[in-house]
PDB file of C-alpha atoms and ligand atoms in Angstrom:
ATOM      1  CA  MET A   1      40.747 -23.819 -31.903  1.00  0.00           C
ATOM      2  CA  THR A   2      42.103 -25.153 -35.165  1.00  0.00           C
ATOM      3  CA  GLY A   3      43.293 -28.727 -35.686  1.00  0.00           C
ATOM      4  CA  PRO A   4      46.516 -30.110 -34.319  1.00  0.00           C
ATOM      5  CA  ASP A   5      49.916 -28.838 -35.401  1.00  0.00           C
ATOM      6  CA  VAL A   6      52.456 -31.459 -36.407  1.00  0.00           C
ATOM      7  CA  VAL A   7      56.210 -30.955 -36.308  1.00  0.00           C
ATOM      8  CA  VAL A   8      58.445 -33.730 -37.624  1.00  0.00           C
ATOM      9  CA  HIS A   9      62.113 -33.942 -36.650  1.00  0.00           C
ATOM     10  CA  SER A  10      64.633 -36.165 -38.396  1.00  0.00           C
ATOM     11  CA  GLY A  11      65.481 -38.203 -35.291  1.00  0.00           C
ATOM     12  CA  GLY A  12      64.493 -38.877 -31.696  1.00  0.00           C
ATOM     13  CA  ASP A  13      67.377 -37.086 -30.035  1.00  0.00           C
ATOM     14  CA  LEU A  14      66.829 -34.002 -32.160  1.00  0.00           C
ATOM     15  CA  LEU A  15      63.131 -34.113 -31.274  1.00  0.00           C
ATOM     16  CA  ALA A  16      63.968 -34.209 -27.563  1.00  0.00           C
ATOM     17  CA  ALA A  17      66.441 -31.340 -27.869  1.00  0.00           C
ATOM     18  CA  ALA A  18      64.021 -29.205 -29.903  1.00  0.00           C
ATOM     19  CA  ALA A  19      61.102 -29.970 -27.564  1.00  0.00           C
ATOM     20  CA  ALA A  20      63.277 -28.977 -24.595  1.00  0.00           C
ATOM     21  CA  ALA A  21      64.138 -25.651 -26.258  1.00  0.00           C
ATOM     22  CA  ARG A  22      60.474 -25.105 -27.076  1.00  0.00           C
ATOM     23  CA  LEU A  23      59.479 -25.904 -23.490  1.00  0.00           C
ATOM     24  CA  ILE A  24      62.000 -23.533 -21.963  1.00  0.00           C
ATOM     25  CA  THR A  25      60.750 -20.741 -24.238  1.00  0.00           C
ATOM     26  CA  LYS A  26      57.137 -21.507 -23.403  1.00  0.00           C
ATOM     27  CA  LEU A  27      57.771 -21.398 -19.647  1.00  0.00           C
ATOM     28  CA  VAL A  28      59.773 -18.160 -19.980  1.00  0.00           C
ATOM     29  CA  ASP A  29      56.900 -16.586 -21.933  1.00  0.00           C
ATOM     30  CA  ALA A  30      54.309 -17.750 -19.397  1.00  0.00           C
ATOM     31  CA  GLN A  31      56.336 -16.268 -16.558  1.00  0.00           C
ATOM     32  CA  ALA A  32      56.839 -13.016 -18.447  1.00  0.00           C
ATOM     33  CA  ALA A  33      53.070 -12.768 -18.842  1.00  0.00           C
ATOM     34  CA  ARG A  34      51.901 -13.991 -15.431  1.00  0.00           C
ATOM     35  CA  GLY A  35      54.892 -14.522 -13.185  1.00  0.00           C
ATOM     36  CA  LEU A  36      54.028 -18.202 -12.801  1.00  0.00           C
ATOM     37  CA  ALA A  37      54.016 -21.184 -15.130  1.00  0.00           C
ATOM     38  CA  SER A  38      52.484 -24.636 -14.856  1.00  0.00           C
ATOM     39  CA  LEU A  39      53.775 -27.807 -16.437  1.00  0.00           C
ATOM     40  CA  VAL A  40      52.359 -31.315 -16.508  1.00  0.00           C
ATOM     41  CA  LEU A  41      55.015 -34.003 -16.857  1.00  0.00           C
ATOM     42  CA  THR A  42      54.705 -37.365 -18.561  1.00  0.00           C
ATOM     43  CA  GLY A  43      56.321 -40.716 -18.027  1.00  0.00           C
ATOM     44  CA  GLY A  44      58.020 -42.635 -20.795  1.00  0.00           C
ATOM     45  CA  ARG A  45      61.302 -42.561 -22.664  1.00  0.00           C
ATOM     46  CA  THR A  46      60.561 -39.547 -24.870  1.00  0.00           C
ATOM     47  CA  GLY A  47      59.314 -37.441 -21.962  1.00  0.00           C
ATOM     48  CA  ASN A  48      62.378 -38.319 -19.903  1.00  0.00           C
ATOM     49  CA  ALA A  49      64.687 -37.481 -22.797  1.00  0.00           C
ATOM     50  CA  VAL A  50      63.061 -34.045 -23.094  1.00  0.00           C
ATOM     51  CA  MET A  51      63.566 -33.432 -19.358  1.00  0.00           C
ATOM     52  CA  GLU A  52      67.230 -34.431 -19.665  1.00  0.00           C
ATOM     53  CA  HIS A  53      67.691 -31.969 -22.502  1.00  0.00           C
ATOM     54  CA  VAL A  54      66.075 -29.221 -20.419  1.00  0.00           C
ATOM     55  CA  ARG A  55      68.445 -30.111 -17.569  1.00  0.00           C
ATOM     56  CA  ASP A  56      71.478 -29.910 -19.834  1.00  0.00           C
ATOM     57  CA  SER A  57      70.435 -26.807 -21.770  1.00  0.00           C
ATOM     58  CA  PRO A  58      72.505 -23.627 -21.337  1.00  0.00           C
ATOM     59  CA  ALA A  59      69.153 -21.758 -21.465  1.00  0.00           C
ATOM     60  CA  ARG A  60      67.711 -23.766 -18.585  1.00  0.00           C
ATOM     61  CA  ASP A  61      67.931 -21.012 -16.015  1.00  0.00           C
ATOM     62  CA  ALA A  62      66.110 -18.511 -18.193  1.00  0.00           C
ATOM     63  CA  VAL A  63      63.165 -20.112 -16.377  1.00  0.00           C
ATOM     64  CA  ASP A  64      62.564 -19.172 -12.735  1.00  0.00           C
ATOM     65  CA  TRP A  65      62.029 -22.773 -11.626  1.00  0.00           C
ATOM     66  CA  SER A  66      60.874 -21.668  -8.178  1.00  0.00           C
ATOM     67  CA  ARG A  67      57.790 -20.267  -9.889  1.00  0.00           C
ATOM     68  CA  VAL A  68      56.826 -23.322 -11.904  1.00  0.00           C
ATOM     69  CA  ASP A  69      54.068 -25.631 -10.670  1.00  0.00           C
ATOM     70  CA  PHE A  70      54.819 -29.230 -11.638  1.00  0.00           C
ATOM     71  CA  TYR A  71      52.101 -31.846 -12.016  1.00  0.00           C
ATOM     72  CA  TRP A  72      51.963 -35.328 -13.518  1.00  0.00           C
ATOM     73  CA  GLY A  73      49.594 -36.590 -16.181  1.00  0.00           C
ATOM     74  CA  ASP A  74      49.931 -40.115 -14.848  1.00  0.00           C
ATOM     75  CA  GLU A  75      51.857 -42.147 -12.349  1.00  0.00           C
ATOM     76  CA  ARG A  76      52.800 -45.784 -11.978  1.00  0.00           C
ATOM     77  CA  PHE A  77      51.285 -46.829  -8.629  1.00  0.00           C
ATOM     78  CA  LEU A  78      54.420 -48.090  -6.894  1.00  0.00           C
ATOM     79  CA  PRO A  79      56.200 -47.382  -3.595  1.00  0.00           C
ATOM     80  CA  SER A  80      57.811 -43.996  -3.102  1.00  0.00           C
ATOM     81  CA  GLY A  81      61.269 -43.835  -4.663  1.00  0.00           C
ATOM     82  CA  HIS A  82      60.674 -46.902  -6.883  1.00  0.00           C
ATOM     83  CA  ALA A  83      62.835 -46.631  -9.985  1.00  0.00           C
ATOM     84  CA  ASP A  84      59.800 -47.072 -12.252  1.00  0.00           C
ATOM     85  CA  ARG A  85      57.762 -44.260 -10.747  1.00  0.00           C
ATOM     86  CA  ASN A  86      57.385 -41.348 -13.125  1.00  0.00           C
ATOM     87  CA  GLU A  87      58.182 -39.040 -10.203  1.00  0.00           C
ATOM     88  CA  THR A  88      61.492 -40.825  -9.528  1.00  0.00           C
ATOM     89  CA  GLN A  89      62.465 -40.608 -13.185  1.00  0.00           C
ATOM     90  CA  ALA A  90      61.479 -36.944 -13.499  1.00  0.00           C
ATOM     91  CA  ARG A  91      63.483 -36.085 -10.393  1.00  0.00           C
ATOM     92  CA  ALA A  92      66.556 -37.813 -11.826  1.00  0.00           C
ATOM     93  CA  ALA A  93      66.110 -36.299 -15.273  1.00  0.00           C
ATOM     94  CA  LEU A  94      65.371 -32.727 -14.189  1.00  0.00           C
ATOM     95  CA  LEU A  95      63.762 -31.885 -10.862  1.00  0.00           C
ATOM     96  CA  ASP A  96      66.759 -32.764  -8.679  1.00  0.00           C
ATOM     97  CA  HIS A  97      68.895 -30.387 -10.731  1.00  0.00           C
ATOM     98  CA  ILE A  98      66.920 -27.142 -10.613  1.00  0.00           C
ATOM     99  CA  ALA A  99      66.101 -24.575  -7.935  1.00  0.00           C
ATOM    100  CA  LEU A 100      62.420 -25.430  -7.677  1.00  0.00           C
ATOM    101  CA  ASP A 101      59.995 -24.747  -4.860  1.00  0.00           C
ATOM    102  CA  PRO A 102      59.140 -28.145  -3.295  1.00  0.00           C
ATOM    103  CA  SER A 103      55.664 -26.882  -2.430  1.00  0.00           C
ATOM    104  CA  ARG A 104      55.014 -26.470  -6.162  1.00  0.00           C
ATOM    105  CA  VAL A 105      55.862 -30.102  -6.985  1.00  0.00           C
ATOM    106  CA  HIS A 106      52.485 -31.828  -6.977  1.00  0.00           C
ATOM    107  CA  VAL A 107      53.153 -35.564  -6.982  1.00  0.00           C
ATOM    108  CA  MET A 108      50.630 -38.343  -7.205  1.00  0.00           C
ATOM    109  CA  GLU A 109      50.628 -40.400  -4.019  1.00  0.00           C
ATOM    110  CA  ALA A 110      52.742 -43.584  -3.920  1.00  0.00           C
ATOM    111  CA  SER A 111      51.428 -47.059  -3.064  1.00  0.00           C
ATOM    112  CA  ASP A 112      53.107 -46.843   0.355  1.00  0.00           C
ATOM    113  CA  GLY A 113      51.921 -43.298   0.917  1.00  0.00           C
ATOM    114  CA  ARG A 114      49.161 -41.702   2.930  1.00  0.00           C
ATOM    115  CA  PHE A 115      46.444 -43.876   1.421  1.00  0.00           C
ATOM    116  CA  GLY A 116      48.294 -47.171   1.455  1.00  0.00           C
ATOM    117  CA  ASP A 117      47.756 -49.519  -1.434  1.00  0.00           C
ATOM    118  CA  ASP A 118      44.541 -47.813  -2.571  1.00  0.00           C
ATOM    119  CA  PRO A 119      44.853 -46.245  -6.027  1.00  0.00           C
ATOM    120  CA  ASP A 120      41.277 -44.936  -5.927  1.00  0.00           C
ATOM    121  CA  ALA A 121      42.094 -42.908  -2.807  1.00  0.00           C
ATOM    122  CA  ALA A 122      45.322 -41.690  -4.418  1.00  0.00           C
ATOM    123  CA  ALA A 123      43.360 -40.623  -7.510  1.00  0.00           C
ATOM    124  CA  ALA A 124      40.724 -38.849  -5.410  1.00  0.00           C
ATOM    125  CA  ASP A 125      43.492 -37.066  -3.525  1.00  0.00           C
ATOM    126  CA  TYR A 126      45.079 -35.857  -6.761  1.00  0.00           C
ATOM    127  CA  ALA A 127      41.714 -34.613  -7.960  1.00  0.00           C
ATOM    128  CA  ARG A 128      41.618 -32.526  -4.761  1.00  0.00           C
ATOM    129  CA  VAL A 129      45.161 -31.287  -5.449  1.00  0.00           C
ATOM    130  CA  LEU A 130      44.132 -30.175  -8.938  1.00  0.00           C
ATOM    131  CA  GLY A 131      40.919 -28.599  -7.688  1.00  0.00           C
ATOM    132  CA  SER A 132      37.859 -27.727  -9.657  1.00  0.00           C
ATOM    133  CA  PRO A 133      38.052 -26.532 -12.297  1.00  0.00           C
ATOM    134  CA  VAL A 134      41.364 -28.181 -13.126  1.00  0.00           C
ATOM    135  CA  PRO A 135      44.052 -25.515 -13.761  1.00  0.00           C
ATOM    136  CA  ALA A 136      44.529 -24.291 -17.312  1.00  0.00           C
ATOM    137  CA  PHE A 137      48.071 -25.723 -17.429  1.00  0.00           C
ATOM    138  CA  ASP A 138      50.466 -23.813 -19.681  1.00  0.00           C
ATOM    139  CA  VAL A 139      51.872 -27.039 -21.128  1.00  0.00           C
ATOM    140  CA  LEU A 140      50.790 -30.634 -20.636  1.00  0.00           C
ATOM    141  CA  LEU A 141      53.275 -33.178 -21.970  1.00  0.00           C
ATOM    142  CA  LEU A 142      52.205 -36.621 -23.128  1.00  0.00           C
ATOM    143  CA  GLY A 143      53.735 -39.718 -24.668  1.00  0.00           C
ATOM    144  CA  VAL A 144      51.943 -42.137 -26.948  1.00  0.00           C
ATOM    145  CA  GLY A 145      51.858 -45.926 -26.651  1.00  0.00           C
ATOM    146  CA  GLU A 146      51.997 -48.472 -29.437  1.00  0.00           C
ATOM    147  CA  GLU A 147      48.291 -49.213 -29.116  1.00  0.00           C
ATOM    148  CA  GLY A 148      47.411 -45.521 -28.867  1.00  0.00           C
ATOM    149  CA  HIS A 149      47.332 -44.968 -25.114  1.00  0.00           C
ATOM    150  CA  THR A 150      48.307 -41.652 -23.647  1.00  0.00           C
ATOM    151  CA  ALA A 151      48.970 -40.876 -19.969  1.00  0.00           C
ATOM    152  CA  SER A 152      47.522 -44.120 -18.503  1.00  0.00           C
ATOM    153  CA  ILE A 153      44.365 -43.986 -20.601  1.00  0.00           C
ATOM    154  CA  PHE A 154      44.276 -47.228 -22.565  1.00  0.00           C
ATOM    155  CA  PRO A 155      42.002 -48.138 -25.505  1.00  0.00           C
ATOM    156  CA  ASP A 156      38.480 -49.105 -24.530  1.00  0.00           C
ATOM    157  CA  SER A 157      39.305 -48.969 -20.811  1.00  0.00           C
ATOM    158  CA  PRO A 158      37.073 -47.459 -18.099  1.00  0.00           C
ATOM    159  CA  ALA A 159      39.391 -44.413 -18.016  1.00  0.00           C
ATOM    160  CA  VAL A 160      38.744 -43.509 -21.638  1.00  0.00           C
ATOM    161  CA  HIS A 161      35.005 -43.510 -20.991  1.00  0.00           C
ATOM    162  CA  GLU A 162      35.300 -41.298 -17.892  1.00  0.00           C
ATOM    163  CA  GLU A 163      33.462 -38.023 -18.343  1.00  0.00           C
ATOM    164  CA  SER A 164      33.100 -36.566 -14.859  1.00  0.00           C
ATOM    165  CA  LEU A 165      36.141 -37.511 -12.752  1.00  0.00           C
ATOM    166  CA  THR A 166      39.376 -35.644 -13.436  1.00  0.00           C
ATOM    167  CA  VAL A 167      41.724 -38.300 -12.034  1.00  0.00           C
ATOM    168  CA  VAL A 168      41.146 -42.059 -11.925  1.00  0.00           C
ATOM    169  CA  ALA A 169      42.803 -45.237 -10.744  1.00  0.00           C
ATOM    170  CA  VAL A 170      43.686 -47.528 -13.647  1.00  0.00           C
ATOM    171  CA  ARG A 171      43.980 -51.286 -13.251  1.00  0.00           C
ATOM    172  CA  ASP A 172      45.050 -54.168 -15.496  1.00  0.00           C
ATOM    173  CA  CYS A 173      47.152 -51.923 -17.745  1.00  0.00           C
ATOM    174  CA  PRO A 174      48.741 -53.729 -20.669  1.00  0.00           C
ATOM    175  CA  LYS A 175      51.934 -51.710 -20.077  1.00  0.00           C
ATOM    176  CA  PRO A 176      53.539 -52.490 -16.707  1.00  0.00           C
ATOM    177  CA  PRO A 177      53.031 -51.775 -13.937  1.00  0.00           C
ATOM    178  CA  PRO A 178      49.377 -52.831 -14.072  1.00  0.00           C
ATOM    179  CA  THR A 179      48.118 -50.284 -11.569  1.00  0.00           C
ATOM    180  CA  ARG A 180      48.364 -46.599 -12.269  1.00  0.00           C
ATOM    181  CA  VAL A 181      46.761 -43.220 -11.556  1.00  0.00           C
ATOM    182  CA  SER A 182      45.895 -40.987 -14.487  1.00  0.00           C
ATOM    183  CA  LEU A 183      44.325 -37.717 -15.461  1.00  0.00           C
ATOM    184  CA  THR A 184      41.281 -38.313 -17.640  1.00  0.00           C
ATOM    185  CA  LEU A 185      40.711 -36.783 -21.063  1.00  0.00           C
ATOM    186  CA  PRO A 186      38.411 -34.039 -19.676  1.00  0.00           C
ATOM    187  CA  ALA A 187      41.201 -32.971 -17.283  1.00  0.00           C
ATOM    188  CA  ILE A 188      43.841 -33.102 -20.028  1.00  0.00           C
ATOM    189  CA  ARG A 189      41.634 -30.899 -22.206  1.00  0.00           C
ATOM    190  CA  ARG A 190      41.805 -28.105 -19.596  1.00  0.00           C
ATOM    191  CA  ALA A 191      45.435 -27.456 -20.578  1.00  0.00           C
ATOM    192  CA  ALA A 192      46.175 -24.465 -22.786  1.00  0.00           C
ATOM    193  CA  GLU A 193      48.699 -26.487 -24.755  1.00  0.00           C
ATOM    194  CA  VAL A 194      48.950 -30.257 -25.077  1.00  0.00           C
ATOM    195  CA  TRP A 195      52.143 -31.619 -26.618  1.00  0.00           C
ATOM    196  CA  LEU A 196      52.150 -35.253 -27.704  1.00  0.00           C
ATOM    197  CA  MET A 197      55.728 -36.380 -28.190  1.00  0.00           C
ATOM    198  CA  THR A 198      56.704 -39.709 -29.664  1.00  0.00           C
ATOM    199  CA  THR A 199      59.351 -41.459 -31.690  1.00  0.00           C
ATOM    200  CA  GLY A 200      59.960 -44.712 -33.535  1.00  0.00           C
ATOM    201  CA  GLU A 201      58.214 -46.827 -36.109  1.00  0.00           C
ATOM    202  CA  ALA A 202      56.185 -48.692 -33.483  1.00  0.00           C
ATOM    203  CA  LYS A 203      54.245 -45.456 -32.973  1.00  0.00           C
ATOM    204  CA  ALA A 204      53.558 -44.778 -36.647  1.00  0.00           C
ATOM    205  CA  ASP A 205      50.171 -46.529 -36.703  1.00  0.00           C
ATOM    206  CA  PRO A 206      48.639 -44.891 -33.616  1.00  0.00           C
ATOM    207  CA  VAL A 207      49.985 -41.495 -34.692  1.00  0.00           C
ATOM    208  CA  ALA A 208      48.476 -41.834 -38.163  1.00  0.00           C
ATOM    209  CA  GLN A 209      45.168 -43.056 -36.749  1.00  0.00           C
ATOM    210  CA  ALA A 210      44.962 -40.278 -34.163  1.00  0.00           C
ATOM    211  CA  LEU A 211      45.692 -37.599 -36.735  1.00  0.00           C
ATOM    212  CA  ALA A 212      43.189 -39.129 -39.146  1.00  0.00           C
ATOM    213  CA  GLY A 213      40.482 -38.572 -36.542  1.00  0.00           C
ATOM    214  CA  ALA A 214      40.205 -41.961 -34.827  1.00  0.00           C
ATOM    215  CA  SER A 215      37.813 -42.285 -31.921  1.00  0.00           C
ATOM    216  CA  PRO A 216      39.518 -41.703 -28.550  1.00  0.00           C
ATOM    217  CA  VAL A 217      37.930 -44.959 -27.378  1.00  0.00           C
ATOM    218  CA  ASP A 218      40.144 -46.778 -29.889  1.00  0.00           C
ATOM    219  CA  ILE A 219      43.125 -44.412 -29.820  1.00  0.00           C
ATOM    220  CA  PRO A 220      43.035 -42.389 -26.581  1.00  0.00           C
ATOM    221  CA  ALA A 221      45.788 -40.049 -27.812  1.00  0.00           C
ATOM    222  CA  ALA A 222      43.286 -38.812 -30.405  1.00  0.00           C
ATOM    223  CA  GLY A 223      41.247 -37.316 -27.561  1.00  0.00           C
ATOM    224  CA  ALA A 224      44.089 -35.312 -26.020  1.00  0.00           C
ATOM    225  CA  ARG A 225      43.949 -31.689 -27.045  1.00  0.00           C
ATOM    226  CA  GLY A 226      44.631 -28.267 -25.584  1.00  0.00           C
ATOM    227  CA  THR A 227      42.297 -25.288 -25.429  1.00  0.00           C
ATOM    228  CA  HIS A 228      44.799 -23.160 -27.393  1.00  0.00           C
ATOM    229  CA  ARG A 229      47.036 -25.636 -29.115  1.00  0.00           C
ATOM    230  CA  THR A 230      47.536 -29.332 -29.715  1.00  0.00           C
ATOM    231  CA  LEU A 231      51.043 -30.053 -30.895  1.00  0.00           C
ATOM    232  CA  TRP A 232      52.359 -33.392 -32.114  1.00  0.00           C
ATOM    233  CA  LEU A 233      56.145 -33.603 -31.947  1.00  0.00           C
ATOM    234  CA  LEU A 234      57.333 -36.609 -33.940  1.00  0.00           C
ATOM    235  CA  ASP A 235      60.445 -38.098 -35.388  1.00  0.00           C
ATOM    236  CA  SER A 236      60.337 -39.182 -39.017  1.00  0.00           C
ATOM    237  CA  SER A 237      59.752 -42.861 -38.056  1.00  0.00           C
ATOM    238  CA  ALA A 238      56.702 -42.047 -35.953  1.00  0.00           C
ATOM    239  CA  ALA A 239      55.461 -39.774 -38.759  1.00  0.00           C
ATOM    240  CA  ALA A 240      56.048 -42.397 -41.486  1.00  0.00           C
ATOM    241  CA  LYS A 241      52.400 -43.297 -41.991  1.00  0.00           C
ATOM    242  CA  LEU A 242      50.938 -39.796 -42.027  1.00  0.00           C
ATOM    243  CA  SER A 243      49.086 -39.114 -45.254  1.00  0.00           C
TER     244      SER A 243
HETATM  245  C1  6PG B   1      53.851 -43.942 -18.578  1.00  0.00           C
HETATM  246  C2  6PG B   1      53.345 -42.954 -19.543  1.00  0.00           C
HETATM  247  C3  6PG B   1      52.892 -43.421 -20.874  1.00  0.00           C
HETATM  248  C4  6PG B   1      54.074 -43.128 -21.821  1.00  0.00           C
HETATM  249  C5  6PG B   1      53.891 -43.816 -23.150  1.00  0.00           C
HETATM  250  C6  6PG B   1      55.056 -43.593 -24.078  1.00  0.00           C
HETATM  251  O1  6PG B   1      53.926 -43.629 -17.416  1.00  0.00           O
HETATM  252  O2  6PG B   1      54.163 -45.064 -18.982  1.00  0.00           O
HETATM  253  O3  6PG B   1      53.014 -41.738 -19.130  1.00  0.00           O
HETATM  254  O4  6PG B   1      51.724 -42.835 -21.364  1.00  0.00           O
HETATM  255  O5  6PG B   1      54.215 -41.761 -22.018  1.00  0.00           O
HETATM  256  O6  6PG B   1      53.725 -45.205 -22.913  1.00  0.00           O
HETATM  257  O7  6PG B   1      56.211 -44.090 -23.494  1.00  0.00           O
HETATM  258  P1  6PG B   1      57.560 -44.144 -24.337  1.00  0.00           P
HETATM  259  O8  6PG B   1      57.933 -42.715 -24.664  1.00  0.00           O
HETATM  260  O9  6PG B   1      58.542 -44.802 -23.407  1.00  0.00           O
HETATM  261  O10 6PG B   1      57.267 -44.962 -25.552  1.00  0.00           O
END
């Protein structure tokens, strides 16, 4: 695989609209080739904006949504239906509006779910859901945090050092809520395509550092890559410090 591809859009809303169009096309192509498609969703404002643009796109139903497997790259470990859960936000932004197959929506367990308030058990369960090896997802979407986190993998945290587990519980996160469940970098790297999507000047430093080859321990987003393609989708503010 060659290095990452970088696409810079003039603004955040345009980025979200263009990423949505790109995603629809990618899922259509995957289904044309294999009948099925798999998509890993992300939390965060940019990821939600992309989902909303997919929802509102006239091309939306070019995808057979009943033949898309949905996964999450991370989840905020909160009760089911909590407004801050990535699942809740993805349902509002897209999943509640499309003719999906509920058995293909693979959520991470909530803190009032089958395992109670035990994020390690929820993580172990999601590792079972993913199986071994982890699927070669068609597209895995990610956001980027101001200090370089991606999914819920934070700089110099136990999660960024994880080499064998595919899903981990994450505690003491600097971004609320403090407890989360996240895919690890080895699991993320099973995806065919990884798209890192971010906007705004607060992201310019981590973006520049990741693309300059920072260590994933310092900038976890630098360690997220796909087997076929790693694509950074930026607005001009987030791209401002690229050399
Ligand atoms: C989450 C995320 C996290 C997010 C980034 C970017 O659940 O919080 O998955 O990794 O994608 O923090 O979030 P913004 O797009 O809101 O800046």
